[in-house]
Amino acid sequence: MSNYNANLKFDTRGLIPVAVQSAVNGRLLMLAYANQEALERTFETGEAWFYSRSRGELWHKGSTSGNVMKVLEVRGDCDGDAVLYLVEEAGPACHTGERSCFHRVLFGQGGEDCLFLHSLEEVIAARSAGEDERSYTKRLLREGPQRAAQKVGEEAVETAIALAVGDMEGAAEEAADLLYHLLAALKSREIPLNRVLKRLAERHRAPGKTAGADPN
Amino acid sequence: MSNYNANLKFDTRGLIPVAVQSAVNGRLLMLAYANQEALERTFETGEAWFYSRSRGELWHKGSTSGNVMKVLEVRGDCDGDAVLYLVEEAGPACHTGERSCFHRVLFGQGGEDCLFLHSLEEVIAARSAGEDERSYTKRLLREGPQRAAQKVGEEAVETAIALAVGDMEGAAEEAADLLYHLLAALKSREIPLNRVLKRLAERHRAPGKTAGADPN
């Protein structure tokens, strides 16, 4: 914490851009600015502080909306002129009510598919809580954890057979089914996906490394 | 493509900040700037163009290093003063040789754990190609796809039993084992995780929606 601004370059206004990424699902949530004091308060409180250019004042994100962002990690970039906050969201990051400020697609599609497992976890939770009786997810979860667990076994066997016989398209399909049912079964016991991913990271990442490096 | 800059605000220098995120693994790779021409070229070519503030010229990322970034999707933020490129990396994004420019941790840890499945896929590939005969991953993959597939079944059954009996800590552990072995088995057939996630997204996301919305 002591050398947090040793190598950061603030612009002529004393500001540095801050990209804010969800540590829950990997989505880029917003791009804002911090001055030195905003960074200091972020480090001191573990909550996201910025500098509002429009209001010309320090900005404790969520102080009015209640959606305070807990900051898990702060990174600086190679040349010290940008910062990344990795945060736990507590509601929509955007003033429009959207999860992310970056919700306007200008070009292309499919860019966030790599994050879809987290989106699917949210959708399963919504379906489970919803009223639509035609929802497969809702019906599956109403049957209880044992049924959801059984489906994990079934889909895994189908995945294993497709892999064993070398049916590549089938294996991708069955692995997708397996992931869906694993998420549903975890939901049936209210175990968050990130609890599993954290266990995975703890086990396969060497201590102190920021990128996975040493699974046995 | 036609209205790409209709609602974008360029600063007094004619620039807009661009956050660049990997569509392969969700990592934030860099923060750079674009002017109108850089955006136009990005839309026209599907490759990442920026404006270099230090050199004062258009910058086709990778034109010298060879690490051209394919742009899958471009998003604008709510108030139009920042842009997100979702890209396929083709080598290190950072001039230091690091994957991401944001490799300097200033505060905290664990912020990227939600992206760890992608990191683990990379680690499994590295172990498989490596020389370390003590590596469990290397030994498993040398035994071939049938053995790796068998392990998927075994770990799934262990996960299912932990879920069925309500052993929450055990279920998180076994689910982590299952994910590891699923990645290893996919690797044994050279099926990328993102191929599976893309199938999952296609199946569970309503057409045209940017956030997952309609699994059955």
Coordinates of C-alpha atoms in Angstrom, one line a residue:
Chain A
M1 CA 0.0 0.0 0.0
S2 CA 2.9 2.3 0.7
N3 CA 4.1 2.6 -2.8
Y4 CA 0.7 2.8 -4.5
N5 CA 1.4 6.1 -6.3
A6 CA 5.2 5.8 -6.6
N7 CA 4.9 4.9 -10.2
L8 CA 1.6 6.4 -11.2
K9 CA 1.3 9.3 -13.6
F10 CA -1.5 11.8 -13.0
D11 CA -2.5 14.0 -15.9
T12 CA -2.4 17.8 -15.9
R13 CA -5.7 17.9 -14.0
G14 CA -4.2 15.5 -11.4
L15 CA -6.4 12.6 -12.6
I16 CA -5.8 9.1 -13.8
P17 CA -8.3 6.9 -15.6
V18 CA -9.7 3.9 -13.6
A19 CA -11.2 0.9 -15.4
V20 CA -13.6 -1.0 -13.0
Q21 CA -14.0 -4.7 -13.6
S22 CA -16.3 -7.1 -11.7
A23 CA -14.4 -9.6 -9.6
V24 CA -17.7 -11.6 -9.5
N25 CA -18.2 -12.2 -13.2
G26 CA -15.3 -10.4 -15.1
R27 CA -17.5 -7.8 -16.8
L28 CA -16.0 -4.4 -17.4
L29 CA -18.4 -2.1 -15.4
M30 CA -17.3 1.5 -16.0
L31 CA -14.5 3.8 -16.7
A32 CA -14.0 6.7 -14.3
Y33 CA -11.2 8.9 -13.0
A34 CA -9.3 9.2 -9.7
N35 CA -7.1 11.8 -8.2
Q36 CA -4.5 11.0 -5.6
E37 CA -6.9 11.4 -2.7
A38 CA -9.5 9.1 -4.3
L39 CA -6.8 6.4 -4.6
E40 CA -5.7 6.9 -1.0
R41 CA -9.3 6.6 0.3
T42 CA -9.8 3.5 -1.9
F43 CA -6.7 1.9 -0.3
E44 CA -7.7 2.9 3.2
T45 CA -11.3 1.9 3.0
G46 CA -11.3 -1.0 0.5
E47 CA -14.2 0.7 -1.2
A48 CA -14.2 2.4 -4.6
W49 CA -13.5 6.2 -4.6
F50 CA -13.3 8.3 -7.7
Y51 CA -13.0 12.0 -8.7
S52 CA -16.1 13.3 -10.4
R53 CA -15.1 15.5 -13.3
S54 CA -18.6 16.9 -13.8
R55 CA -19.1 17.8 -10.1
G56 CA -15.5 18.6 -9.4
E57 CA -15.3 16.6 -6.2
L58 CA -14.4 13.3 -4.6
W59 CA -16.9 10.6 -5.3
H60 CA -17.6 7.7 -3.1
K61 CA -19.4 5.4 -5.5
G62 CA -22.7 4.2 -4.0
S63 CA -22.8 6.7 -1.2
T64 CA -26.2 7.9 -2.5
S65 CA -27.4 4.7 -4.4
G66 CA -26.3 2.3 -1.7
N67 CA -24.4 0.3 -4.3
V68 CA -21.0 0.7 -2.6
M69 CA -18.3 -1.2 -4.5
K70 CA -15.9 -3.4 -2.4
V71 CA -12.4 -3.2 -4.0
L72 CA -10.6 -6.6 -3.9
E73 CA -7.6 -5.6 -5.9
V74 CA -6.1 -2.6 -7.5
R75 CA -3.6 -2.8 -10.4
G76 CA -1.5 -0.3 -12.2
D77 CA -0.6 -0.6 -15.9
C78 CA 2.9 -0.9 -17.3
D79 CA 3.5 2.8 -17.9
G80 CA 1.6 3.9 -14.8
D81 CA -1.0 6.0 -16.5
A82 CA -4.1 3.9 -15.9
V83 CA -5.5 1.9 -13.0
L84 CA -7.8 -1.2 -12.6
Y85 CA -10.1 -1.7 -9.7
L86 CA -11.4 -5.3 -9.4
V87 CA -14.6 -5.0 -7.4
E88 CA -17.5 -6.8 -5.9
E89 CA -20.7 -5.3 -7.2
A90 CA -23.6 -4.5 -4.9
G91 CA -26.1 -3.6 -7.6
P92 CA -26.0 -1.9 -11.0
A93 CA -22.8 0.0 -11.7
C94 CA -24.5 2.3 -14.2
H95 CA -26.8 5.2 -13.3
T96 CA -29.2 3.9 -16.0
G97 CA -29.8 0.7 -13.9
E98 CA -27.8 -1.5 -16.2
R99 CA -25.2 -3.8 -14.7
S100 CA -22.4 -2.3 -16.7
C101 CA -22.0 1.2 -18.2
F102 CA -20.7 -0.6 -21.3
H103 CA -24.1 -1.8 -22.5
R104 CA -24.3 -0.2 -25.9
V105 CA -23.0 -2.5 -28.6
L106 CA -21.5 -0.4 -31.5
F107 CA -20.0 -3.3 -33.5
G108 CA -19.9 -7.1 -33.6
Q109 CA -21.1 -9.6 -31.1
G110 CA -20.1 -12.5 -28.9
G111 CA -17.2 -10.7 -27.2
E112 CA -18.3 -11.6 -23.7
D113 CA -19.1 -15.3 -24.4
C114 CA -16.0 -16.3 -22.4
L115 CA -17.8 -14.8 -19.3
F116 CA -21.0 -16.7 -20.0
L117 CA -20.7 -19.2 -17.2
H118 CA -21.2 -16.3 -14.7
S119 CA -24.1 -14.9 -16.7
L120 CA -25.7 -18.4 -16.8
E121 CA -25.4 -18.6 -13.0
E122 CA -27.4 -15.4 -12.7
V123 CA -30.0 -16.6 -15.2
I124 CA -30.4 -19.9 -13.3
A125 CA -31.0 -18.0 -10.1
A126 CA -33.5 -15.8 -11.8
R127 CA -35.4 -18.8 -13.3
S128 CA -35.4 -20.5 -10.0
A129 CA -36.9 -17.5 -8.3
G130 CA -39.3 -16.9 -11.2
E131 CA -42.9 -17.9 -11.7
D132 CA -42.7 -19.6 -15.1
E133 CA -43.7 -23.2 -14.5
R134 CA -42.5 -24.1 -18.1
S135 CA -38.9 -23.3 -17.1
Y136 CA -36.9 -26.5 -17.1
T137 CA -34.5 -24.9 -14.6
K138 CA -37.4 -24.1 -12.2
R139 CA -38.8 -27.6 -12.4
L140 CA -35.4 -29.2 -12.0
L141 CA -34.6 -27.2 -8.9
R142 CA -38.0 -27.9 -7.4
E143 CA -37.2 -31.6 -7.6
G144 CA -34.4 -30.9 -5.1
P145 CA -30.6 -31.3 -4.8
Q146 CA -30.6 -35.1 -5.2
R147 CA -32.3 -34.9 -8.7
A148 CA -30.0 -32.0 -9.7
A149 CA -27.0 -34.0 -8.5
Q150 CA -28.1 -37.1 -10.4
K151 CA -28.2 -35.0 -13.6
V152 CA -24.6 -33.9 -13.0
G153 CA -23.6 -37.6 -13.0
E154 CA -25.7 -38.3 -16.2
E155 CA -24.3 -35.4 -18.2
A156 CA -20.8 -36.2 -17.1
V157 CA -21.1 -39.8 -18.3
E158 CA -22.4 -38.5 -21.7
T159 CA -19.5 -36.0 -21.9
A160 CA -17.0 -38.8 -21.0
I161 CA -18.4 -41.1 -23.6
A162 CA -18.3 -38.4 -26.4
L163 CA -14.7 -37.6 -25.4
A164 CA -13.7 -41.3 -25.2
V165 CA -15.0 -42.1 -28.7
G166 CA -13.6 -38.8 -30.2
D167 CA -17.0 -37.2 -31.0
M168 CA -15.8 -33.6 -30.8
E169 CA -19.0 -31.8 -31.6
G170 CA -20.9 -34.1 -29.2
A171 CA -18.3 -33.6 -26.5
A172 CA -18.6 -29.8 -26.7
E173 CA -22.4 -30.1 -26.6
E174 CA -22.4 -32.5 -23.6
A175 CA -19.8 -30.5 -21.8
A176 CA -22.0 -27.5 -22.1
D177 CA -24.9 -29.6 -20.7
L178 CA -22.7 -30.7 -17.9
L179 CA -21.7 -27.1 -17.0
Y180 CA -25.3 -26.1 -17.0
H181 CA -26.4 -28.9 -14.7
L182 CA -23.4 -28.4 -12.5
L183 CA -24.4 -24.7 -12.0
A184 CA -28.0 -25.8 -11.4
A185 CA -26.9 -28.4 -8.8
L186 CA -24.7 -25.9 -7.1
K187 CA -27.6 -23.5 -7.0
S188 CA -29.7 -26.2 -5.4
R189 CA -27.3 -26.1 -2.5
E190 CA -26.7 -22.3 -2.7
I191 CA -23.0 -22.8 -3.5
P192 CA -21.8 -19.9 -5.6
L193 CA -19.7 -20.7 -8.7
N194 CA -17.0 -18.3 -7.4
R195 CA -16.6 -20.4 -4.3
V196 CA -15.7 -23.3 -6.6
L197 CA -13.4 -21.1 -8.8
K198 CA -11.7 -19.8 -5.7
R199 CA -10.9 -23.3 -4.5
L200 CA -9.6 -24.1 -7.9
A201 CA -7.4 -21.0 -7.9
E202 CA -6.1 -21.7 -4.4
R203 CA -5.2 -25.3 -5.4
H204 CA -3.6 -24.7 -8.8
R205 CA -2.0 -21.3 -8.3
A206 CA 1.4 -21.0 -6.7
P207 CA 1.3 -18.6 -3.7
G208 CA 2.1 -15.0 -4.6
K209 CA 1.7 -15.6 -8.3
T210 CA -0.9 -13.5 -10.1
A211 CA -1.3 -15.8 -13.0
G212 CA -2.0 -19.5 -12.6
A213 CA 1.4 -21.3 -12.6
D214 CA 1.7 -24.5 -10.7
P215 CA -1.0 -27.1 -10.7
N216 CA 0.6 -30.5 -10.0
Chain B
M1 CA -21.7 0.5 -37.9
S2 CA -23.3 3.6 -39.3
N3 CA -24.1 5.2 -36.0
Y4 CA -20.8 4.3 -34.3
N5 CA -19.9 7.8 -33.3
A6 CA -23.3 9.3 -33.2
N7 CA -23.3 9.3 -29.4
L8 CA -19.6 9.3 -28.6
K9 CA -17.9 12.3 -27.0
F10 CA -14.3 12.9 -28.0
D11 CA -12.2 15.1 -25.7
T12 CA -10.6 18.5 -26.6
R13 CA -7.8 16.5 -28.3
G14 CA -10.3 14.6 -30.3
L15 CA -9.6 11.4 -28.3
I16 CA -11.7 8.9 -26.4
P17 CA -10.3 6.3 -23.9
V18 CA -10.5 2.6 -25.0
A19 CA -10.5 -0.2 -22.5
V20 CA -9.3 -3.4 -24.2
Q21 CA -10.6 -6.7 -22.8
S22 CA -9.7 -10.2 -23.9
A23 CA -12.7 -12.1 -25.4
V24 CA -10.7 -15.3 -24.8
N25 CA -10.3 -15.1 -21.1
G26 CA -12.0 -11.9 -19.9
R27 CA -8.7 -10.2 -18.7
L28 CA -8.4 -6.4 -19.0
L29 CA -5.5 -6.1 -21.3
M30 CA -4.8 -2.4 -21.8
L31 CA -6.2 1.1 -21.7
A32 CA -5.4 3.2 -24.8
Y33 CA -7.0 6.1 -26.8
A34 CA -8.7 6.3 -30.2
N35 CA -9.7 9.3 -32.4
Q36 CA -12.5 9.1 -34.9
E37 CA -10.3 7.7 -37.6
A38 CA -8.9 5.0 -35.4
L39 CA -12.5 3.9 -34.6
E40 CA -13.4 4.0 -38.3
R41 CA -10.5 1.8 -39.2
T42 CA -11.4 -0.6 -36.3
F43 CA -14.9 -1.0 -37.6
E44 CA -13.7 -1.3 -41.2
T45 CA -11.0 -3.9 -40.6
G46 CA -12.2 -5.7 -37.5
E47 CA -8.7 -5.1 -36.0
A48 CA -7.7 -2.9 -33.1
W49 CA -6.6 0.6 -34.1
F50 CA -5.7 3.4 -31.6
Y51 CA -4.2 6.8 -31.6
S52 CA -0.8 7.0 -30.0
R53 CA -0.5 10.1 -27.8
S54 CA 3.3 9.8 -27.5
R55 CA 3.9 9.4 -31.3
G56 CA 1.0 11.6 -32.3
E57 CA -0.2 9.2 -35.0
L58 CA -2.6 6.4 -35.8
W59 CA -1.5 3.1 -34.3
H60 CA -2.4 -0.3 -35.7
K61 CA -1.8 -2.5 -32.7
G62 CA 0.5 -5.3 -33.7
S63 CA 1.7 -3.9 -37.0
T64 CA 5.3 -4.2 -35.8
S65 CA 5.1 -7.0 -33.2
G66 CA 2.8 -9.1 -35.3
N67 CA 0.3 -9.3 -32.4
V68 CA -2.6 -7.9 -34.3
M69 CA -5.8 -7.9 -32.2
K70 CA -9.0 -9.1 -33.8
V71 CA -11.9 -7.1 -32.5
L72 CA -15.0 -9.2 -31.9
E73 CA -17.2 -6.5 -30.4
V74 CA -17.1 -2.8 -29.6
R75 CA -19.2 -1.2 -26.9
G76 CA -19.8 2.4 -25.9
D77 CA -20.5 3.4 -22.3
C78 CA -23.7 5.1 -21.1
D79 CA -22.5 8.7 -21.4
G80 CA -20.5 8.0 -24.6
D81 CA -17.1 9.1 -23.2
A82 CA -15.4 5.7 -23.2
V83 CA -15.2 2.6 -25.5
L84 CA -14.6 -1.1 -24.9
Y85 CA -12.9 -3.3 -27.4
L86 CA -13.5 -7.1 -26.9
V87 CA -10.6 -8.7 -28.7
E88 CA -8.9 -12.0 -29.5
E89 CA -5.3 -11.7 -28.4
A90 CA -2.6 -13.0 -30.6
G91 CA 0.3 -12.7 -28.1
P92 CA 1.2 -10.4 -25.3
A93 CA -0.8 -7.1 -25.2
C94 CA 1.9 -5.4 -23.2
H95 CA 5.2 -4.1 -24.6
T96 CA 6.9 -5.7 -21.6
G97 CA 5.9 -9.1 -22.8
E98 CA 3.2 -9.6 -20.2
R99 CA -0.2 -10.8 -21.3
S100 CA -1.9 -7.7 -19.8
C101 CA -0.5 -4.2 -19.2
F102 CA -2.3 -4.3 -15.8
H103 CA 0.2 -6.7 -14.2
R104 CA 1.3 -4.5 -11.3
V105 CA -0.7 -5.3 -8.2
L106 CA -1.0 -2.1 -6.0
F107 CA -3.5 -3.4 -3.4
G108 CA -5.3 -6.6 -2.5
Q109 CA -5.5 -10.0 -4.2
G110 CA -7.9 -12.5 -5.7
G111 CA -9.7 -10.0 -7.9
E112 CA -9.3 -12.2 -11.0
D113 CA -10.3 -15.5 -9.4
C114 CA -13.6 -15.4 -11.3
L115 CA -11.5 -15.7 -14.5
F116 CA -9.5 -18.6 -13.2
L117 CA -11.0 -21.3 -15.4
H118 CA -9.4 -19.7 -18.4
S119 CA -6.1 -19.4 -16.6
L120 CA -6.3 -23.0 -15.7
E121 CA -6.9 -24.0 -19.3
E122 CA -3.7 -22.2 -20.2
V123 CA -1.8 -23.9 -17.4
I124 CA -3.0 -27.3 -18.4
A125 CA -1.8 -26.7 -22.0
A126 CA 1.6 -25.6 -20.7
R127 CA 1.9 -28.6 -18.4
S128 CA 0.9 -30.9 -21.2
A129 CA 3.6 -29.5 -23.4
G130 CA 6.2 -29.3 -20.7
E131 CA 9.0 -31.7 -19.7
D132 CA 8.2 -32.2 -16.0
E133 CA 7.4 -35.9 -15.6
R134 CA 6.2 -35.2 -12.0
S135 CA 3.3 -33.2 -13.4
Y136 CA 0.0 -34.9 -12.7
T137 CA -1.5 -33.1 -15.7
K138 CA 1.2 -34.4 -18.0
R139 CA 0.9 -37.9 -16.8
L140 CA -2.9 -37.9 -17.1
L141 CA -2.8 -36.5 -20.6
R142 CA -0.2 -39.0 -21.7
E143 CA -2.6 -41.8 -20.7
G144 CA -4.9 -40.5 -23.4
P145 CA -8.5 -39.2 -23.8
Q146 CA -10.2 -42.3 -22.5
R147 CA -8.4 -42.1 -19.1
A148 CA -9.1 -38.3 -18.9
A149 CA -12.8 -39.0 -19.8
Q150 CA -13.0 -41.6 -17.1
K151 CA -11.8 -39.1 -14.5
V152 CA -14.5 -36.7 -15.6
G153 CA -17.1 -39.4 -14.7
E154 CA -15.4 -40.2 -11.4
E155 CA -15.2 -36.6 -10.3
A156 CA -18.7 -36.0 -11.3
V157 CA -20.0 -38.9 -9.2
E158 CA -18.0 -37.6 -6.2
T159 CA -19.5 -34.1 -6.8
A160 CA -23.0 -35.5 -7.2
I161 CA -22.7 -37.5 -3.9
A162 CA -21.4 -34.5 -2.0
L163 CA -24.3 -32.4 -3.3
A164 CA -26.9 -35.1 -2.7
V165 CA -25.9 -35.5 1.0
G166 CA -25.5 -31.8 1.6
D167 CA -21.7 -31.7 2.2
M168 CA -21.2 -28.1 1.0
E169 CA -17.5 -27.9 1.5
G170 CA -17.0 -31.3 -0.1
A171 CA -19.2 -30.3 -3.0
A172 CA -17.2 -27.1 -3.7
E173 CA -14.0 -29.2 -3.5
E174 CA -15.3 -32.0 -5.8
A175 CA -16.8 -29.5 -8.2
A176 CA -13.3 -27.8 -8.5
D177 CA -11.8 -31.3 -9.2
L178 CA -14.5 -31.9 -11.8
L179 CA -13.8 -28.6 -13.6
Y180 CA -10.1 -29.4 -13.6
H181 CA -10.6 -32.8 -15.0
L182 CA -13.1 -31.6 -17.6
L183 CA -10.6 -29.0 -18.8
A184 CA -7.9 -31.7 -19.0
A185 CA -10.2 -34.1 -20.9
L186 CA -11.2 -31.3 -23.3
K187 CA -7.5 -30.6 -23.8
S188 CA -6.9 -34.3 -24.5
R189 CA -9.2 -33.8 -27.6
E190 CA -8.0 -30.2 -28.2
I191 CA -11.4 -28.8 -27.7
P192 CA -11.1 -25.2 -26.4
L193 CA -13.1 -24.2 -23.3
N194 CA -14.5 -21.3 -25.3
R195 CA -16.0 -23.6 -27.8
V196 CA -18.0 -25.1 -24.9
L197 CA -18.9 -21.7 -23.5
K198 CA -20.0 -20.5 -26.9
R199 CA -22.3 -23.5 -27.2
L200 CA -23.7 -22.7 -23.8
A201 CA -24.2 -19.1 -24.7
E202 CA -26.0 -19.9 -28.0
R203 CA -28.3 -22.3 -26.2
H204 CA -29.2 -20.3 -23.2
R205 CA -29.2 -16.7 -24.5
A206 CA -32.1 -15.3 -26.4
P207 CA -31.2 -14.1 -29.9
G208 CA -30.2 -10.4 -30.0
K209 CA -29.9 -10.2 -26.2
T210 CA -26.5 -9.1 -24.9
A211 CA -27.1 -10.5 -21.4
G212 CA -28.1 -14.1 -20.9
A213 CA -31.9 -14.1 -20.5
D214 CA -33.7 -17.2 -21.7
P215 CA -32.6 -20.7 -20.8
N216 CA -35.5 -23.0 -20.9

